Coordinates of C-alpha atoms and ligand atoms in Angstrom, one line a residue:
X769 CA -26.5 -199.2 7.4
X770 CA -25.8 -195.5 7.5
X771 CA -29.0 -194.6 9.4
X772 CA -28.4 -197.2 12.0
X773 CA -24.9 -195.9 12.6
X774 CA -26.3 -192.4 13.0
X775 CA -29.0 -193.6 15.3
X776 CA -26.5 -195.5 17.4
X777 CA -24.3 -192.4 17.7
X778 CA -27.3 -190.4 18.8
X779 CA -28.2 -193.0 21.4
X780 CA -24.7 -193.1 22.8
X781 CA -24.7 -189.3 23.0
X782 CA -28.0 -189.2 24.8
X783 CA -27.2 -192.2 27.1
X784 CA -24.0 -190.5 28.2
X785 CA -26.0 -187.6 29.8
X786 CA -27.7 -189.8 32.4
X787 CA -26.9 -193.5 31.9
X788 CA -29.0 -195.0 34.6
X789 CA -32.2 -193.3 33.8
X790 CA -31.5 -193.9 30.1
X791 CA -31.2 -197.6 30.6
X792 CA -34.4 -197.7 32.6
X793 CA -36.6 -195.8 30.1
X794 CA -35.1 -197.1 26.9
X795 CA -35.7 -200.7 27.9
X796 CA -39.3 -199.8 27.0
X797 CA -38.4 -198.3 23.6
X798 CA -37.6 -199.9 20.2
X799 CA -36.0 -198.2 17.2
X800 CA -37.9 -199.3 14.1
X801 CA -35.9 -197.3 11.5
X802 CA -35.3 -193.9 10.1
X803 CA -36.4 -192.6 6.7
X804 CA -36.5 -189.2 5.2
X805 CA -35.7 -187.6 8.5
X806 CA -38.5 -189.5 10.3
X807 CA -37.4 -191.7 13.2
X808 CA -39.8 -194.5 13.9
X809 CA -39.9 -195.5 17.5
X810 CA -42.1 -198.0 19.4
X811 CA -42.9 -197.6 23.1
X812 CA -44.1 -200.3 25.4
X813 CA -46.9 -198.0 26.5
X814 CA -48.1 -194.5 26.6
X815 CA -46.4 -193.7 29.9
X816 CA -43.0 -194.6 28.5
X817 CA -43.7 -192.7 25.3
X818 CA -44.5 -189.6 27.2
X819 CA -41.6 -189.7 29.5
X820 CA -39.1 -190.4 26.7
X821 CA -40.7 -187.8 24.5
X822 CA -40.3 -185.1 27.2
X823 CA -37.0 -186.1 28.8
X824 CA -34.8 -187.6 26.2
X825 CA -36.0 -186.8 22.7
X826 CA -34.9 -183.2 22.6
X827 CA -31.3 -184.2 23.1
X828 CA -31.6 -187.1 20.7
X829 CA -33.3 -185.2 18.0
X830 CA -30.9 -182.2 18.4
X831 CA -28.0 -184.6 17.9
X832 CA -29.5 -186.1 14.7
X833 CA -30.3 -182.6 13.4
X834 CA -26.9 -181.3 14.0
X835 CA -25.3 -184.3 12.2
X836 CA -27.6 -184.3 9.2
X837 CA -29.0 -180.9 8.8
X838 CA -32.5 -182.5 8.4
X839 CA -35.6 -181.4 10.2
X840 CA -35.9 -184.6 12.2
X841 CA -39.3 -185.8 13.3
X842 CA -40.3 -188.8 15.5
X843 CA -43.2 -191.1 14.7
X844 CA -44.3 -193.2 17.6
X845 CA -46.0 -196.6 17.7
X846 CA -47.4 -197.4 21.1
X847 CA -48.0 -200.8 22.4
X848 CA -46.8 -204.3 21.6
X849 CA -43.9 -206.5 22.7
X850 CA -40.5 -205.1 22.0
X851 CA -38.1 -207.5 20.3
X852 CA -35.1 -205.2 20.3
X853 CA -35.4 -202.7 23.0
X854 CA -32.8 -199.9 22.8
X855 CA -31.6 -200.6 26.3
X856 CA -31.8 -203.6 28.6
X857 CA -32.5 -201.8 31.8
X858 CA -30.0 -203.8 33.7
X859 CA -30.5 -203.3 37.4
X860 CA -33.2 -200.7 36.8
X861 CA -36.5 -200.8 38.6
X862 CA -39.2 -202.4 36.6
X863 CA -41.2 -199.9 34.5
X864 CA -44.8 -199.5 35.2
X865 CA -46.6 -201.4 32.5
X866 CA -50.0 -200.5 31.4
X867 CA -52.3 -203.5 31.3
X868 CA -52.7 -204.3 27.7
X869 CA -55.9 -205.6 26.0
X870 CA -55.4 -208.9 24.3
X871 CA -54.6 -208.3 20.7
X872 CA -54.7 -210.7 17.9
X873 CA -51.4 -212.2 16.9
X874 CA -50.0 -210.4 14.0
X875 CA -46.5 -210.4 12.5
X876 CA -44.5 -207.3 12.8
X877 CA -44.1 -205.4 9.6
X878 CA -41.4 -202.8 9.0
X879 CA -42.7 -199.3 9.9
X880 CA -39.9 -197.8 7.9
X881 CA -40.5 -198.2 4.2
X882 CA -36.8 -197.9 3.4
X883 CA -35.9 -200.8 5.7
X884 CA -36.3 -204.4 4.7
X885 CA -38.3 -206.6 7.2
X886 CA -36.1 -207.5 10.0
X887 CA -35.7 -211.1 11.1
X888 CA -36.7 -211.8 14.7
X889 CA -34.0 -213.4 16.9
X890 CA -36.2 -215.7 18.8
X891 CA -35.8 -213.8 22.1
X892 CA -39.5 -213.6 22.6
X893 CA -40.3 -215.7 25.6
X894 CA -43.9 -216.6 24.7
X895 CA -43.1 -217.2 21.0
X896 CA -45.7 -214.6 20.1
X897 CA -45.1 -212.0 17.4
X898 CA -45.4 -208.4 18.5
X899 CA -48.5 -206.4 17.7
X900 CA -49.1 -202.7 17.9
X901 CA -51.9 -200.4 18.8
X902 CA -51.1 -198.4 15.6
X903 CA -51.7 -199.9 12.2
X904 CA -48.7 -201.8 10.9
X905 CA -47.1 -200.2 7.8
X906 CA -48.3 -201.4 4.4
X907 CA -46.0 -203.4 2.1
X908 CA -43.3 -201.4 0.2
X909 CA -44.7 -199.5 -2.8
X910 CA -44.1 -201.3 -6.0
X911 CA -41.3 -200.0 -8.2
X912 CA -39.8 -197.6 -5.7
X913 CA -36.1 -197.2 -4.9
X914 CA -35.7 -196.9 -1.1
X915 CA -32.6 -194.8 -1.6
X916 CA -34.5 -192.1 -3.6
X917 CA -35.5 -190.0 -0.6
X918 CA -35.5 -186.3 0.0
X919 CA -32.8 -186.8 2.5
X920 CA -30.6 -188.2 -0.2
X921 CA -31.5 -185.5 -2.7
X922 CA -29.1 -182.5 -3.0
X923 CA -30.8 -179.2 -3.5
X924 CA -29.3 -176.4 -5.5
X925 CA -30.4 -173.6 -7.7
X926 CA -30.9 -176.0 -10.6
X927 CA -33.6 -178.1 -8.9
X928 CA -34.8 -175.8 -6.0
X929 CA -38.3 -175.2 -7.4
X930 CA -38.9 -178.8 -8.4
X931 CA -37.7 -179.9 -4.9
X932 CA -39.9 -177.4 -3.0
X933 CA -42.9 -178.3 -5.1
X934 CA -42.3 -182.0 -4.6
X935 CA -42.1 -181.6 -0.8
X936 CA -45.4 -179.6 -0.9
X937 CA -47.0 -182.3 -3.1
X938 CA -46.1 -184.9 -0.5
X939 CA -47.9 -183.0 2.1
X940 CA -44.8 -181.6 3.7
X941 CA -45.9 -177.9 3.7
X942 CA -46.0 -175.0 1.2
X943 CA -48.6 -174.5 -1.5
X944 CA -49.6 -177.7 -3.2
X945 CA -49.9 -177.7 -7.0
X946 CA -52.0 -180.2 -8.8
X947 CA -50.8 -181.5 -11.1
X948 CA -47.1 -181.1 -10.6
X949 CA -45.3 -181.4 -13.9
X950 CA -41.6 -182.1 -13.4
X951 CA -39.5 -181.8 -16.6
X952 CA -35.8 -181.7 -17.5
X953 CA -33.1 -183.6 -19.3
X954 CA -32.2 -187.2 -18.6
X955 CA -30.4 -188.1 -15.4
X956 CA -31.2 -184.9 -13.6
X957 CA -33.2 -186.4 -10.7
X958 CA -36.9 -186.5 -11.9
X959 CA -37.4 -190.1 -10.9
X960 CA -35.5 -189.6 -7.7
X961 CA -37.8 -186.8 -6.7
X962 CA -41.1 -188.6 -7.5
X963 CA -39.9 -191.6 -5.5
X964 CA -39.1 -189.3 -2.6
X965 CA -42.6 -187.9 -2.8
X966 CA -44.0 -191.4 -2.4
X967 CA -41.9 -192.2 0.6
X968 CA -42.7 -188.9 2.3
X969 CA -46.4 -189.0 1.4
X970 CA -46.6 -192.3 3.1
X971 CA -44.6 -191.2 6.1
X972 CA -46.8 -188.1 6.5
X973 CA -49.9 -190.3 6.5
X974 CA -48.6 -192.8 8.9
X975 CA -51.2 -193.7 11.4
X976 CA -54.0 -192.0 9.5
X977 CA -55.1 -194.8 7.4
X978 CA -53.6 -196.4 4.3
X979 CA -52.0 -194.1 1.7
X980 CA -52.8 -195.5 -1.7
X981 CA -49.9 -194.6 -3.9
X982 CA -49.5 -195.6 -7.5
X983 CA -46.1 -195.1 -9.1
X984 CA -45.9 -196.1 -12.8
X985 CA -43.7 -195.3 -15.7
X986 CA -45.9 -194.2 -18.7
X987 CA -44.6 -197.3 -20.4
X988 CA -45.9 -199.5 -17.7
X989 CA -49.2 -197.6 -17.8
X990 CA -49.5 -198.4 -21.5
X991 CA -48.7 -202.1 -20.9
X992 CA -51.1 -202.4 -18.1
X993 CA -53.8 -200.8 -20.1
X994 CA -53.3 -203.0 -23.1
X995 CA -53.3 -206.1 -20.9
X996 CA -56.4 -205.1 -19.1
X997 CA -58.1 -204.5 -22.5
X998 CA -57.1 -207.9 -23.8
X999 CA -58.1 -209.7 -20.6
X1000 CA -61.4 -207.9 -20.3
X1001 CA -60.4 -206.3 -16.9
X1002 CA -61.0 -202.7 -17.7
X1003 CA -63.3 -202.2 -14.7
X1004 CA -60.5 -203.2 -12.4
X1005 CA -58.0 -201.1 -14.2
X1006 CA -60.2 -198.0 -14.0
X1007 CA -61.0 -198.6 -10.4
X1008 CA -57.3 -198.8 -9.7
X1009 CA -56.4 -195.6 -11.4
X1010 CA -59.5 -193.5 -10.9
X1011 CA -60.8 -194.5 -7.5
X1012 CA -58.3 -196.5 -5.4
X1013 CA -55.6 -193.9 -5.5
X1014 CA -54.6 -191.0 -3.3
X1015 CA -51.4 -190.2 -5.1
X1016 CA -50.6 -190.9 -8.7
X1017 CA -47.0 -190.6 -10.0
X1018 CA -46.4 -191.1 -13.7
X1019 CA -42.8 -191.1 -14.9
X1020 CA -41.7 -190.2 -18.4
X1021 CA -45.1 -189.2 -19.8
X1022 CA -43.5 -188.5 -23.2
X1023 CA -43.8 -192.2 -23.7
X1024 CA -47.5 -191.8 -24.3
X1025 CA -46.7 -190.0 -27.6
X1026 CA -48.9 -191.4 -30.4
X1027 CA -50.7 -193.8 -28.1
X1028 CA -54.1 -192.2 -28.5
X1029 CA -56.2 -194.8 -26.8
X1030 CA -54.0 -194.9 -23.7
X1031 CA -53.9 -191.1 -23.7
X1032 CA -57.7 -191.1 -23.6
X1033 CA -57.7 -193.5 -20.7
X1034 CA -55.1 -191.5 -18.9
X1035 CA -57.2 -188.4 -19.5
X1036 CA -60.2 -189.8 -17.7
X1037 CA -58.0 -191.1 -14.8
X1038 CA -56.5 -187.7 -14.6
X1039 CA -59.9 -186.0 -14.5
X1040 CA -61.3 -188.3 -11.9
X1041 CA -58.3 -187.9 -9.5
X1042 CA -58.0 -184.2 -10.1
X1043 CA -61.7 -183.7 -9.3
X1044 CA -61.3 -185.6 -6.1
X1045 CA -58.3 -183.4 -5.2
X1046 CA -55.9 -186.3 -5.3
X1047 CA -52.3 -185.3 -6.1
X1048 CA -51.0 -186.1 -9.5
X1049 CA -47.3 -185.8 -10.5
X1050 CA -46.1 -186.3 -14.0
X1051 CA -42.5 -186.2 -15.2
X1052 CA -41.3 -185.6 -18.7
X1053 CA -38.1 -184.9 -20.6
X1054 CA -39.9 -181.9 -22.3
X1055 CA -42.1 -179.0 -21.4
X1056 CA -45.9 -179.8 -21.9
X1057 CA -46.1 -177.7 -25.0
X1058 CA -43.2 -179.5 -26.5
X1059 CA -44.7 -182.9 -26.1
X1060 CA -45.2 -184.4 -29.5
X1061 CA -48.2 -186.4 -30.6
X1062 CA -50.0 -185.7 -27.3
X1063 CA -53.7 -184.7 -27.2
X1064 CA -54.1 -181.0 -26.7
X1065 CA -56.5 -181.5 -23.8
X1066 CA -53.9 -183.5 -21.9
X1067 CA -51.2 -181.0 -22.7
X1068 CA -53.3 -178.2 -21.4
X1069 CA -54.1 -180.1 -18.2
X1070 CA -50.4 -180.7 -17.6
X1071 CA -50.1 -176.9 -17.2
X1072 CA -53.0 -176.5 -14.8
X1073 CA -50.9 -176.8 -11.7
X1074 CA -47.2 -176.1 -11.7
X1075 CA -44.6 -176.9 -14.3
X1076 CA -41.2 -177.1 -12.6
X1077 CA -38.1 -177.8 -14.5
X1078 CA -34.8 -179.2 -13.4
X1079 CA -31.7 -177.9 -15.0
X1080 CA -28.2 -179.4 -15.1
X1081 CA -26.6 -178.9 -11.7
X1082 CA -24.0 -176.2 -11.1
X1083 CA -20.5 -177.0 -10.0
X1084 CA -21.3 -176.6 -6.3
X1085 CA -24.3 -178.8 -6.5
X1086 CA -22.3 -181.4 -8.4
X1087 CA -19.7 -181.4 -5.6
X1088 CA -22.4 -181.8 -3.0
X1089 CA -24.1 -184.7 -4.9
X1090 CA -20.7 -186.5 -5.2
X1091 CA -20.1 -186.1 -1.5
X1092 CA -23.6 -187.4 -0.7
X1093 CA -23.3 -190.4 -3.0
X1094 CA -19.8 -191.2 -1.7
X1095 CA -21.2 -191.1 1.9
X1096 CA -24.1 -193.3 1.0
X1097 CA -22.0 -195.8 -0.8
X1098 CA -19.3 -195.5 1.9
X1099 CA -16.6 -194.5 -0.6
X1100 CA -13.7 -192.5 0.6
X1101 CA -13.1 -189.6 -1.7
X1102 CA -10.6 -186.8 -1.2
X1103 CA -11.7 -183.2 -1.8
X1104 CA -9.4 -182.7 -4.8
X1105 CA -10.9 -185.8 -6.4
X1106 CA -14.4 -184.6 -5.7
X1107 CA -13.7 -181.3 -7.3
X1108 CA -11.9 -182.9 -10.3
X1109 CA -14.9 -185.2 -11.0
X1110 CA -17.4 -182.4 -10.6
X1111 CA -15.5 -180.1 -12.9
X1112 CA -15.0 -182.8 -15.5
X1113 CA -18.5 -184.4 -15.7
X1114 CA -20.9 -181.7 -16.1
X1115 CA -23.9 -182.8 -18.1
X1116 CA -25.8 -185.3 -16.0
X1117 CA -25.9 -186.6 -12.5
X1118 CA -26.4 -190.2 -13.6
X1119 CA -23.1 -190.0 -15.4
X1120 CA -21.4 -188.4 -12.3
X1121 CA -22.7 -191.2 -10.1
X1122 CA -21.8 -193.9 -12.6
X1123 CA -18.2 -192.6 -12.7
X1124 CA -18.0 -192.6 -9.0
X1125 CA -19.2 -196.2 -8.7
X1126 CA -16.9 -197.3 -11.5
X1127 CA -13.9 -195.7 -9.8
X1128 CA -14.8 -197.3 -6.5
X1129 CA -15.2 -200.7 -8.1
X1130 CA -11.9 -200.4 -9.8
X1131 CA -10.1 -199.1 -6.8
X1132 CA -11.3 -202.0 -4.7
X1133 CA -10.3 -204.5 -7.4
X1134 CA -6.8 -203.0 -7.7
X1135 CA -6.5 -202.4 -4.0
X1136 CA -5.6 -198.8 -4.8
X1137 CA -7.1 -195.7 -3.2
X1138 CA -9.0 -193.2 -5.3
X1139 CA -6.5 -190.4 -5.6
X1140 CA -6.4 -187.6 -8.1
X1141 CA -3.9 -189.4 -10.3
X1142 CA -6.1 -192.5 -10.4
X1143 CA -9.2 -190.5 -11.2
X1144 CA -7.5 -188.6 -14.0
X1145 CA -6.2 -191.9 -15.6
X1146 CA -9.7 -193.5 -15.4
X1147 CA -11.4 -190.5 -16.9
X1148 CA -8.8 -190.2 -19.7
X1149 CA -9.5 -193.8 -20.6
X1150 CA -13.2 -193.3 -21.0
X1151 CA -13.5 -189.8 -22.4
X1152 CA -12.6 -188.8 -26.0
X1153 CA -8.8 -188.6 -26.1
X1154 CA -9.1 -185.9 -28.7
X1155 CA -11.2 -183.7 -26.5
X1156 CA -8.5 -181.2 -25.6
X1157 CA -7.2 -181.0 -29.2
X1158 CA -10.6 -180.7 -30.9
X1159 CA -10.7 -177.6 -33.2
X1160 CA -13.4 -175.8 -35.1
X1161 CA -13.3 -178.5 -37.8
X1162 CA -13.9 -181.3 -35.3
X1163 CA -16.8 -179.5 -33.6
X1164 CA -18.4 -178.8 -37.0
X1165 CA -18.0 -182.4 -38.0
X1166 CA -19.5 -183.7 -34.8
X1167 CA -22.4 -181.3 -35.0
X1168 CA -23.1 -182.2 -38.6
X1169 CA -23.0 -185.9 -37.8
X1170 CA -25.4 -185.3 -34.9
X1171 CA -27.9 -183.3 -37.0
X1172 CA -27.3 -185.4 -40.1
X1173 CA -26.0 -182.5 -42.2
X1174 CA -23.0 -182.0 -44.4
X1175 CA -20.2 -179.7 -43.3
X1176 CA -20.8 -177.6 -46.4
X1177 CA -24.4 -176.9 -45.1
X1178 CA -23.0 -175.3 -42.0
X1179 CA -20.8 -173.0 -44.0
X1180 CA -23.4 -172.2 -46.6
X1181 CA -25.7 -169.3 -46.7
X1182 CA -28.7 -171.6 -46.3
X1183 CA -31.0 -170.1 -43.7
X1184 CA -33.4 -173.1 -43.5
X1185 CA -34.4 -173.4 -39.9
X1186 CA -32.8 -176.7 -39.1
X1187 CA -29.5 -175.8 -40.8
X1188 CA -29.4 -172.4 -39.1
X1189 CA -30.1 -174.1 -35.7
X1190 CA -27.2 -176.6 -36.2
X1191 CA -25.0 -173.7 -37.3
X1192 CA -25.8 -171.7 -34.2
X1193 CA -25.2 -174.7 -32.0
X1194 CA -21.8 -175.3 -33.6
X1195 CA -20.8 -171.7 -33.1
X1196 CA -21.9 -171.9 -29.5
X1197 CA -19.9 -175.0 -28.8
X1198 CA -16.8 -173.5 -30.5
X1199 CA -17.1 -170.4 -28.4
X1200 CA -17.5 -172.5 -25.2
X1201 CA -14.7 -174.8 -25.9
X1202 CA -12.1 -173.0 -27.9
X1203 CA -10.1 -169.8 -27.3
X1204 CA -11.4 -168.2 -30.6
X1205 CA -12.5 -164.7 -30.9
X1206 CA -15.9 -163.9 -32.5
X1207 CA -14.3 -162.6 -35.8
X1208 CA -12.2 -165.8 -36.0
X1209 CA -15.3 -167.9 -35.6
X1210 CA -17.1 -165.7 -38.2
X1211 CA -14.4 -166.5 -40.7
X1212 CA -14.5 -170.2 -39.8
X1213 CA -18.2 -170.3 -40.5
X1214 CA -18.2 -169.2 -44.1
X1215 CA -16.9 -165.7 -43.6
X1216 CA -19.8 -164.4 -41.5
X1217 CA -19.8 -161.2 -39.6
X1218 CA -18.7 -161.4 -35.9
X1219 CA -22.1 -160.0 -34.8
X1220 CA -23.8 -162.9 -36.4
X1221 CA -21.7 -165.3 -34.3
X1222 CA -22.3 -163.2 -31.1
X1223 CA -26.1 -163.3 -31.5
X1224 CA -26.1 -167.0 -32.3
X1225 CA -24.1 -167.8 -29.2
X1226 CA -26.5 -165.7 -27.1
X1227 CA -29.5 -167.3 -28.6
X1228 CA -28.2 -170.8 -27.9
X1229 CA -27.3 -169.8 -24.4
X1230 CA -30.8 -168.6 -23.7
X1231 CA -32.4 -171.7 -25.3
X1232 CA -30.1 -173.9 -23.2
X1233 CA -31.9 -172.6 -20.1
X1234 CA -35.4 -172.4 -21.5
X1235 CA -35.7 -175.4 -23.8
X1236 CA -35.0 -179.0 -22.5
X1237 CA -34.8 -180.3 -26.1
X1238 CA -32.0 -177.9 -26.9
X1239 CA -30.3 -178.7 -23.7
X1240 CA -30.5 -182.4 -24.5
X1241 CA -28.9 -181.8 -27.9
X1242 CA -26.1 -179.8 -26.3
X1243 CA -25.5 -182.4 -23.7
X1244 CA -25.4 -185.2 -26.2
X1245 CA -22.9 -183.2 -28.3
X1246 CA -20.8 -182.4 -25.3
X1247 CA -20.6 -186.0 -24.5
X1248 CA -19.5 -186.8 -28.1
X1249 CA -16.9 -184.1 -28.0
X1250 CA -15.6 -185.2 -24.7
X1251 CA -15.0 -183.3 -21.5
X1252 CA -13.4 -179.9 -20.8
X1253 CA -12.6 -178.3 -17.5
X1254 CA -15.0 -175.7 -16.0
Ligands
ADP1893 P1 -34.1 -188.7 -14.4 O1 -35.3 -189.4 -13.9 O2 -34.3 -187.2 -14.4 O3 -33.6 -189.2 -15.7 P2 -32.9 -189.9 -12.1 O4 -33.9 -189.4 -11.0 O5 -33.0 -191.3 -12.5 O6 -33.0 -188.9 -13.3 O7 -31.5 -189.5 -11.5 C1 -30.3 -190.2 -12.0 C2 -29.4 -190.4 -10.8 O8 -28.9 -189.2 -10.4 C3 -30.1 -191.1 -9.7 O9 -29.2 -192.1 -9.1 C4 -30.3 -190.0 -8.7 O10 -30.3 -190.4 -7.4 C5 -29.2 -189.1 -9.0 N1 -29.5 -187.6 -8.7 C6 -30.0 -186.8 -9.6 N2 -30.2 -185.6 -9.1 C7 -29.7 -185.7 -7.8 C8 -29.6 -184.8 -6.7 N3 -30.0 -183.5 -6.8 N4 -29.1 -185.2 -5.5 C9 -28.8 -186.5 -5.4 N5 -28.8 -187.4 -6.4 C10 -29.3 -187.0 -7.6
MG1894 MG1 -36.3 -191.0 -14.8

């Protein structure tokens, strides 16, 4: 695993500075994992912890920081048997061991919620499982992807606000907003961010009692509600969502549209948690005001805290995301390939990631490295071959098909709202993708004045940034039209 490799490098670096003393002290220390920039260590006793903390950790942590750019922190567990000490202390004088009170036998659970439980190798002489003086970590949180951490999330201008607000919501500093409403088009990292909040929230609370975190998609919330109703378990359901919860994360809230009874239930859960100052985070593909068939009182509550949107990432962010994913998946990717992919796939990170994984799979199947030629061929196979040749007619046709209109509508004088909108979008796409002047476009759209086209393009440009629904239409259309270079 990547984190283990990084940790081993940091250990080697620190050991090299004073090998004998390192062996001695680190035979009383165990590495329990690293998540989200938090290194979990276990010390045999307080004495070892203090010494290692003071004499070795500055070097070790500096190394990790310099390699990752993260703000690394160390979380200690003190006490218990060590199954896998970092060093074996060969020839070193025995460490002073604090007499330990008898503790009940208890299986070791992973402290790091990103790491699966480790198997024990039977080295324990007394056959006893280790126990710690600090509470063992709770089981993994249901439905969370361990890879969706802040450390794996690339921050750029398009998601900066959402990212900062998410860190604050997790208790990581900065003003906390409650609720935090994250919105943006599909595949832009909303789910990734809320999972990261859950991981971080738990890490921040480590050692301070159980962090009760509930992560549900709105769809799951509906299903659980319906089931609880049918089985007469509403008290249990309510206790779960209104009382036994320190952090509530609800993904894709737009799914509650039209489900009035569930909305009512969610409303009460929201109020109870908000009143108790428990953090609530909701994600959505639309701004609160644009949510359809949603009770007004819920919509207004969604805007009580902070509404942070995530836009499509800029080229530099797309490059950084690709590099990060390639590193995580251990895929070798040359700089020119990274740039080519980032320039070609612009709408959505999920698509960017999918392409990378597909390229990697195919390259390993064919035993061929991912060079620029290979990447070009692969993308040509999957994108619209007519993309580069598409003209005004093609764009008009695709737009009409998308909005279920006739081409003649676009060229007509009809100023009905939905037709005018489709017309503006078509003009915008033509201007973006073709080397046509405004007057040329005016002629191609039923002999309109060039100023009409200019104002339409500007209008759509502005909506693209302010209105997720418009952005979603544009992204869908861009996908249908195929890709163009930046
Ligand atoms: P959404 O919930 O907004 O539809 P996801 O959170 O599921 O999107 O993100 C889709 C994919 O893109 C995930 O694999 C996620 O890890 C990745 N992703 C999105 N934004 C980023 C980012 N800024 N840095 C790293 N990965 C990202
Ligand atoms: Mg999602």
